Amino acid sequence: MKTKKVNTDELKFGENGLVCVIAQDYESGEVLLQSYMNRECVDKTFASGYVYYYDPASGLPRKKGEASGNTQKVVTAFLDDDKDCLLLKVRQKGFACHTGTYTCFAEQIKGEDNEIGGEMFGKLQRIVEERKKNPEEGSYTSFLFARGIDKIAKKAGEEAVELVIASKNDDNSKVVAEAADFLYHMMVLLAEKGVKLSEVCSELYKRNK
Amino acid sequence: MKTKKVNTDELKFGENGLVCVIAQDYESGEVLLQSYMNRECVDKTFASGYVYYYDPASGLPRKKGEASGNTQKVVTAFLDDDKDCLLLKVRQKGFACHTGTYTCFAEQIKGEDNEIGGEMFGKLQRIVEERKKNPEEGSYTSFLFARGIDKIAKKAGEEAVELVIASKNDDNSKVVAEAADFLYHMMVLLAEKGVKLSEVCSELYKRNK
């Protein structure tokens, strides 16, 4: 684990004085929004740890969420190989889009609506944590939280055994279903214990080193 | 599950005739590259299902990976709220960056190097599948694949029980470690069965509907 020193000197601003910026949800990997920064925005962002975008109307840096409270806190930052695009992994407060959706990329124009990929884990974590904070009548997740860790762990154990059994058969759709069952219950277990998915990911990363 | 009809009529091209495009790994959620398309690139991309970027040198659309074979196949596509940026979730062949790294955003300028977030799942899947294809002496993953499904499932079951036990104690670092252990073995199990993480994610998505 090595803390990177911020070095934005390499950034290549375009003729308009701007670089492209992509904000990505640190926990889930969802792409939240795409915008631009000038030099001042970049400096303010890394000095404060909160994202500032260029406001084309005023020509000034504007702190994301200054009015709404929906700020973006920078966890990590990456540069692309031609140094004209900045990728920020952020902790999003509230939602990223001024229209009220979590990400600005809410309009799907191609594909199936359940084709979400690995981001589903982070999304599921958000949903489960939300249900923990705000229990809902009739919600199975709320029921699990109400019953506590013994019930949650018991269900996780059961689903793991069902995954093991499915893995011994030839029907892969059962493997998919049981893996989904387990992962959902694991997410409830992690939320009950106050563990973030990203902590588990960091642990996996370390082991892979 | 509803297939979206491609509608790029809403896209707002800038004065230079281009829209911003972000390519994201469908399986893992990793942001692969940022580039631009003109109208012709957009049309060719959705007509062929493979990504074409605008080549500023020639002014022509260029199929990503035409020379290298490192193509990007579009799975799903999203528009942002102001319609000037296209987010493509793709299946990347080989690697996205001409420098030979998987993503173009390889230079970390802020954060800890293990701060990877939810993308680690997809990354782990890639590593595990690669090890299945190309076994390595001394690799624990290769050892598991060599021993087959009984060993893999047994280990997954053991780790699930250890997660359950850790969840009954107060040390959250143990919960993180056991969840990581389980998820790694689950990933080996899924790879052994030929199941993709994204299939599990689609299943989770359907249940959440």
XYZ file of C-alpha atoms in Angstrom:
418
model
C 0.000 0.000 0.000
C 1.720 3.163 -1.202
C 0.163 6.624 -1.155
C 0.581 8.340 -4.498
C 1.771 11.920 -4.570
C -0.524 14.081 -6.639
C 1.216 15.174 -9.810
C -0.985 16.980 -12.294
C 1.908 18.710 -14.094
C 1.709 16.190 -16.903
C -1.917 17.051 -17.694
C -2.396 18.300 -21.251
C -5.062 20.987 -21.422
C -6.738 21.494 -24.812
C -6.813 24.717 -26.818
C -9.839 25.744 -24.757
C -7.764 25.318 -21.588
C -9.761 22.279 -20.457
C -9.171 18.593 -19.764
C -11.822 15.924 -19.893
C -12.799 14.463 -16.508
C -14.656 11.245 -15.727
C -16.107 10.744 -12.245
C -16.579 7.112 -11.274
C -18.188 5.707 -8.130
C -15.354 4.319 -6.017
C -17.452 1.654 -4.352
C -19.359 0.275 -7.347
C -17.395 1.390 -10.397
C -20.444 3.099 -11.937
C -19.522 5.967 -14.263
C -21.297 8.967 -12.720
C -20.621 11.897 -15.022
C -18.292 13.364 -17.608
C -17.292 17.002 -17.526
C -14.308 19.339 -17.879
C -11.768 21.127 -15.676
C -9.416 24.009 -16.268
C -6.116 24.344 -14.380
C -7.820 26.145 -11.482
C -10.443 23.382 -11.106
C -7.712 20.728 -11.035
C -5.757 22.625 -8.363
C -8.825 23.268 -6.214
C -9.920 19.635 -6.529
C -6.644 18.175 -5.331
C -6.088 20.870 -2.684
C -9.527 20.325 -1.128
C -10.177 16.648 -1.934
C -13.567 17.600 -3.393
C -14.344 17.825 -7.089
C -14.611 21.223 -8.858
C -15.831 21.360 -12.455
C -15.488 24.158 -14.979
C -18.677 26.135 -15.408
C -18.847 27.176 -19.057
C -21.425 29.889 -18.333
C -19.302 31.811 -15.820
C -15.861 30.508 -16.776
C -15.310 29.777 -13.070
C -14.575 26.593 -11.099
C -17.673 25.343 -9.356
C -17.608 22.882 -6.492
C -19.768 19.895 -7.350
C -22.729 19.825 -4.991
C -22.011 23.240 -3.466
C -25.698 24.134 -3.565
C -27.270 20.644 -3.428
C -24.855 19.046 -0.969
C -24.282 16.235 -3.495
C -20.499 16.504 -3.301
C -17.902 14.182 -4.765
C -14.967 13.307 -2.517
C -11.896 12.077 -4.391
C -10.545 8.686 -3.263
C -8.109 7.967 -6.079
C -7.200 9.581 -9.402
C -5.765 8.273 -12.652
C -4.372 9.817 -15.844
C -4.714 8.220 -19.244
C -1.738 7.513 -21.472
C -2.081 10.692 -23.539
C -2.583 12.767 -20.370
C -5.663 14.613 -21.587
C -8.223 12.832 -19.439
C -8.520 12.527 -15.683
C -10.373 9.613 -14.088
C -11.521 10.335 -10.541
C -12.861 7.606 -8.293
C -15.127 9.382 -5.869
C -17.450 8.898 -2.957
C -20.703 10.400 -4.184
C -22.988 12.036 -1.652
C -26.660 11.852 -2.571
C -26.740 11.511 -6.364
C -24.491 12.696 -9.190
C -27.083 13.972 -11.681
C -29.032 17.194 -11.237
C -32.066 15.320 -12.606
C -32.066 13.237 -9.414
C -30.701 9.965 -10.801
C -27.637 8.410 -9.181
C -25.587 8.607 -12.379
C -25.911 11.033 -15.306
C -25.780 8.053 -17.681
C -29.333 6.992 -16.960
C -30.637 6.688 -20.521
C -29.900 3.258 -21.943
C -29.941 3.265 -25.739
C -28.673 -0.239 -26.457
C -28.707 -3.576 -24.666
C -30.893 -5.396 -22.177
C -31.881 -3.509 -19.085
C -30.400 -6.160 -16.791
C -27.007 -6.037 -18.505
C -25.269 -4.209 -15.769
C -22.018 -6.161 -15.259
C -19.840 -6.069 -12.137
C -21.290 -2.741 -11.026
C -24.269 -4.653 -9.685
C -22.286 -5.529 -6.546
C -21.799 -1.906 -5.556
C -25.361 -1.113 -6.511
C -26.632 -3.993 -4.398
C -24.540 -2.747 -1.482
C -26.163 0.683 -1.801
C -29.652 -0.850 -1.891
C -28.993 -3.110 1.101
C -27.431 -0.311 3.192
C -30.345 1.965 2.317
C -32.779 -0.730 3.506
C -30.817 -1.060 6.740
C -31.166 2.668 7.394
C -34.800 2.811 6.275
C -36.583 -0.490 6.974
C -39.626 -1.233 4.837
C -42.587 -3.389 5.714
C -42.686 -6.549 3.601
C -39.049 -6.233 2.552
C -37.071 -9.458 2.976
C -33.880 -7.417 3.512
C -35.534 -5.464 6.330
C -36.742 -8.765 7.803
C -33.170 -10.097 7.811
C -31.787 -6.984 9.506
C -34.560 -7.167 12.113
C -33.672 -10.778 12.898
C -29.987 -9.965 13.285
C -26.662 -11.620 12.612
C -27.607 -15.212 13.577
C -30.352 -15.339 10.954
C -28.260 -13.523 8.328
C -25.208 -15.769 8.845
C -27.387 -18.896 8.846
C -28.904 -17.896 5.492
C -25.456 -17.097 4.044
C -24.250 -20.534 5.178
C -27.263 -22.255 3.617
C -26.793 -20.481 0.308
C -23.091 -21.377 0.255
C -23.984 -25.057 0.676
C -26.576 -24.755 -2.106
C -23.897 -23.231 -4.349
C -21.613 -26.173 -3.557
C -24.373 -28.647 -4.453
C -25.238 -26.768 -7.673
C -21.560 -26.854 -8.652
C -21.754 -30.665 -8.643
C -24.546 -30.668 -11.232
C -24.547 -29.808 -14.904
C -27.110 -27.003 -14.910
C -25.154 -23.728 -14.884
C -28.305 -21.666 -14.446
C -28.525 -23.137 -10.937
C -24.908 -22.121 -10.257
C -25.786 -18.570 -11.333
C -28.905 -18.523 -9.134
C -27.154 -19.897 -6.042
C -24.149 -17.586 -6.453
C -26.602 -14.666 -6.640
C -28.411 -15.922 -3.515
C -25.155 -16.213 -1.623
C -23.826 -12.828 -2.727
C -27.029 -11.085 -1.732
C -26.927 -12.612 1.753
C -23.211 -11.875 2.051
C -23.959 -8.232 1.221
C -26.550 -8.157 4.009
C -24.002 -9.740 6.358
C -21.342 -7.164 5.443
C -23.825 -4.300 5.910
C -24.892 -5.728 9.288
C -21.236 -5.790 10.348
C -20.551 -2.332 8.872
C -18.038 -3.670 6.350
C -17.652 -2.002 2.948
C -17.258 -4.017 -0.226
C -14.249 -1.866 -1.106
C -12.456 -3.134 2.040
C -12.911 -6.689 0.769
C -11.670 -5.591 -2.660
C -8.544 -4.018 -1.150
C -7.889 -7.282 0.679
C -8.265 -9.260 -2.574
C -5.933 -6.809 -4.290
C -3.247 -7.226 -1.621
C -3.351 -11.007 -1.944
C -3.015 -10.808 -5.673
C 0.197 -8.799 -5.339
C -35.397 -7.945 -19.671
C -36.139 -5.528 -22.475
C -33.886 -4.927 -25.467
C -33.335 -1.223 -26.042
C -33.676 0.161 -29.535
C -30.623 2.147 -30.515
C -31.522 5.821 -30.769
C -28.583 8.140 -31.296
C -30.671 10.966 -32.782
C -30.588 12.817 -29.489
C -26.786 12.972 -29.443
C -25.455 16.531 -29.353
C -22.251 16.848 -31.360
C -19.970 19.762 -30.447
C -18.828 22.546 -32.795
C -16.035 20.228 -33.908
C -18.641 17.634 -34.892
C -17.608 15.249 -32.110
C -19.138 13.693 -28.994
C -17.183 12.438 -26.018
C -17.146 8.649 -25.617
C -16.225 6.576 -22.571
C -15.526 2.862 -23.005
C -16.058 0.803 -19.866
C -15.341 -2.893 -19.336
C -18.725 -4.601 -19.192
C -17.592 -7.395 -16.917
C -15.589 -5.456 -14.329
C -16.725 -1.846 -14.683
C -13.142 -0.620 -15.280
C -12.999 2.570 -17.347
C -10.872 1.595 -20.347
C -10.471 4.739 -22.426
C -11.930 8.096 -23.333
C -12.086 9.281 -26.913
C -14.347 10.962 -29.460
C -16.740 10.009 -32.264
C -18.239 11.920 -35.150
C -21.638 11.013 -36.616
C -20.063 8.442 -38.943
C -18.257 6.702 -36.061
C -21.496 6.503 -34.099
C -23.362 5.008 -37.031
C -20.632 2.489 -37.839
C -20.364 1.498 -34.166
C -24.042 0.709 -33.745
C -24.388 -0.850 -37.198
C -21.466 -3.239 -36.648
C -21.566 -3.702 -32.858
C -17.863 -2.845 -32.708
C -16.449 0.488 -31.583
C -15.127 3.037 -34.110
C -13.318 6.156 -32.863
C -12.596 9.381 -34.696
C -9.010 9.597 -35.866
C -7.994 13.270 -35.608
C -5.024 12.772 -37.942
C -7.053 11.479 -40.894
C -10.494 12.786 -39.933
C -11.793 9.271 -40.570
C -13.553 6.687 -38.390
C -11.147 3.995 -37.283
C -12.248 0.645 -35.940
C -10.719 0.099 -32.506
C -8.285 -2.810 -32.724
C -8.446 -3.088 -36.541
C -4.689 -3.573 -36.689
C -3.990 -5.066 -33.247
C -7.079 -7.256 -32.959
C -7.863 -5.579 -29.626
C -11.451 -4.816 -30.566
C -14.243 -3.524 -28.356
C -17.630 -5.197 -28.753
C -20.548 -3.107 -27.513
C -22.807 -4.813 -24.951
C -24.845 -1.839 -23.772
C -24.794 1.918 -24.339
C -25.933 4.885 -22.281
C -26.396 8.617 -22.905
C -25.863 11.247 -20.240
C -28.514 13.812 -19.353
C -27.109 16.559 -21.568
C -26.691 14.100 -24.471
C -23.116 15.048 -25.282
C -21.411 11.957 -23.909
C -21.817 8.302 -24.789
C -20.975 5.560 -22.289
C -20.282 2.200 -23.943
C -20.004 -0.982 -21.932
C -17.821 -3.240 -23.991
C -16.173 -6.611 -24.120
C -12.509 -5.786 -24.560
C -10.362 -8.194 -26.544
C -6.726 -8.223 -25.442
C -6.094 -4.815 -23.896
C -7.518 -1.341 -24.445
C -4.337 0.737 -24.394
C -1.798 0.812 -27.223
C 0.895 0.861 -24.502
C -0.082 -2.700 -23.609
C -1.923 -2.030 -20.350
C -5.491 -3.289 -19.942
C -6.881 0.197 -19.413
C -5.537 3.543 -20.661
C -5.946 4.931 -17.125
C -2.900 3.147 -15.787
C -1.123 6.077 -14.123
C -2.391 6.579 -10.592
C -1.708 10.092 -9.352
C -3.618 10.047 -6.058
C -4.650 7.407 -3.528
C -3.356 4.092 -2.278
C -2.492 1.522 -4.887
C -4.892 -1.038 -3.430
C -7.841 1.351 -3.554
C -9.577 -0.271 -6.433
C -13.211 -0.556 -5.301
C -15.775 -2.913 -6.783
C -13.801 -3.333 -10.009
C -11.605 -5.825 -8.194
C -14.227 -8.539 -8.765
C -14.018 -8.283 -12.514
C -10.250 -7.985 -12.358
C -10.051 -11.081 -10.171
C -12.244 -12.943 -12.634
C -9.842 -12.039 -15.451
C -6.840 -13.200 -13.415
C -8.495 -16.485 -12.426
C -9.686 -17.252 -15.976
C -6.227 -16.471 -17.316
C -4.719 -18.901 -14.798
C -7.200 -21.561 -15.890
C -6.109 -21.148 -19.512
C -2.411 -20.917 -18.676
C -1.577 -22.944 -15.542
C 1.519 -21.878 -13.630
C 3.720 -24.005 -11.429
C 3.435 -22.978 -7.780
C 0.188 -21.057 -8.332
C -2.527 -21.947 -5.804
C -5.186 -21.118 -8.405
C -3.620 -23.541 -10.884
C -3.476 -26.159 -8.106
C -7.214 -25.729 -7.473
C -8.100 -26.084 -11.166
C -5.898 -29.189 -11.390
C -7.706 -30.762 -8.444
C -11.123 -30.041 -9.945
C -14.594 -29.136 -8.735
C -14.653 -31.291 -5.568
C -11.627 -29.528 -4.109
C -12.777 -26.088 -5.281
C -16.300 -26.512 -3.866
C -14.925 -27.920 -0.605
C -12.690 -24.875 -0.161
C -15.571 -22.501 -1.001
C -17.706 -24.272 1.609
C -14.958 -24.018 4.241
C -14.447 -20.316 3.602
C -18.201 -19.682 3.838
C -18.260 -21.350 7.270
C -15.242 -19.273 8.338
C -17.090 -16.127 7.212
C -20.086 -17.195 9.310
C -17.859 -17.712 12.371
C -16.067 -14.381 11.833
C -19.445 -12.642 11.626
C -20.155 -13.817 15.198
C -17.048 -12.062 16.537
C -16.244 -8.390 16.953
C -13.134 -8.153 14.774
C -14.262 -6.761 11.399
C -10.837 -7.294 9.849
C -11.554 -11.034 10.090
C -14.890 -10.537 8.308
C -13.060 -8.705 5.510
C -10.415 -11.454 5.266
C -12.924 -14.324 5.227
C -15.207 -12.577 2.715
C -12.149 -12.117 0.475
C -11.223 -15.797 0.900
C -14.726 -16.900 0.006
C -15.053 -14.580 -2.986
C -11.743 -15.741 -4.419
C -12.764 -19.406 -4.164
C -16.209 -18.600 -5.564
C -14.518 -16.948 -8.532
C -12.468 -20.121 -9.121
C -15.660 -22.161 -8.847
C -17.473 -19.953 -11.372
C -14.515 -20.129 -13.774
C -14.382 -23.925 -13.398
C -18.089 -24.076 -14.293
C -17.707 -21.542 -17.132
C -19.993 -19.016 -15.466
C -19.410 -15.280 -15.938
C -19.734 -12.831 -13.072
C -21.995 -10.711 -15.262
C -24.510 -13.580 -15.432
C -24.687 -13.541 -11.641
C -25.059 -9.753 -11.725
C -27.948 -9.983 -14.208
C -29.632 -12.468 -11.886
C -29.173 -10.114 -8.918
C -30.582 -7.274 -10.998
C -33.695 -9.252 -11.952
C -34.399 -10.083 -8.298
C -34.060 -6.470 -7.322
C -36.714 -5.409 -9.829
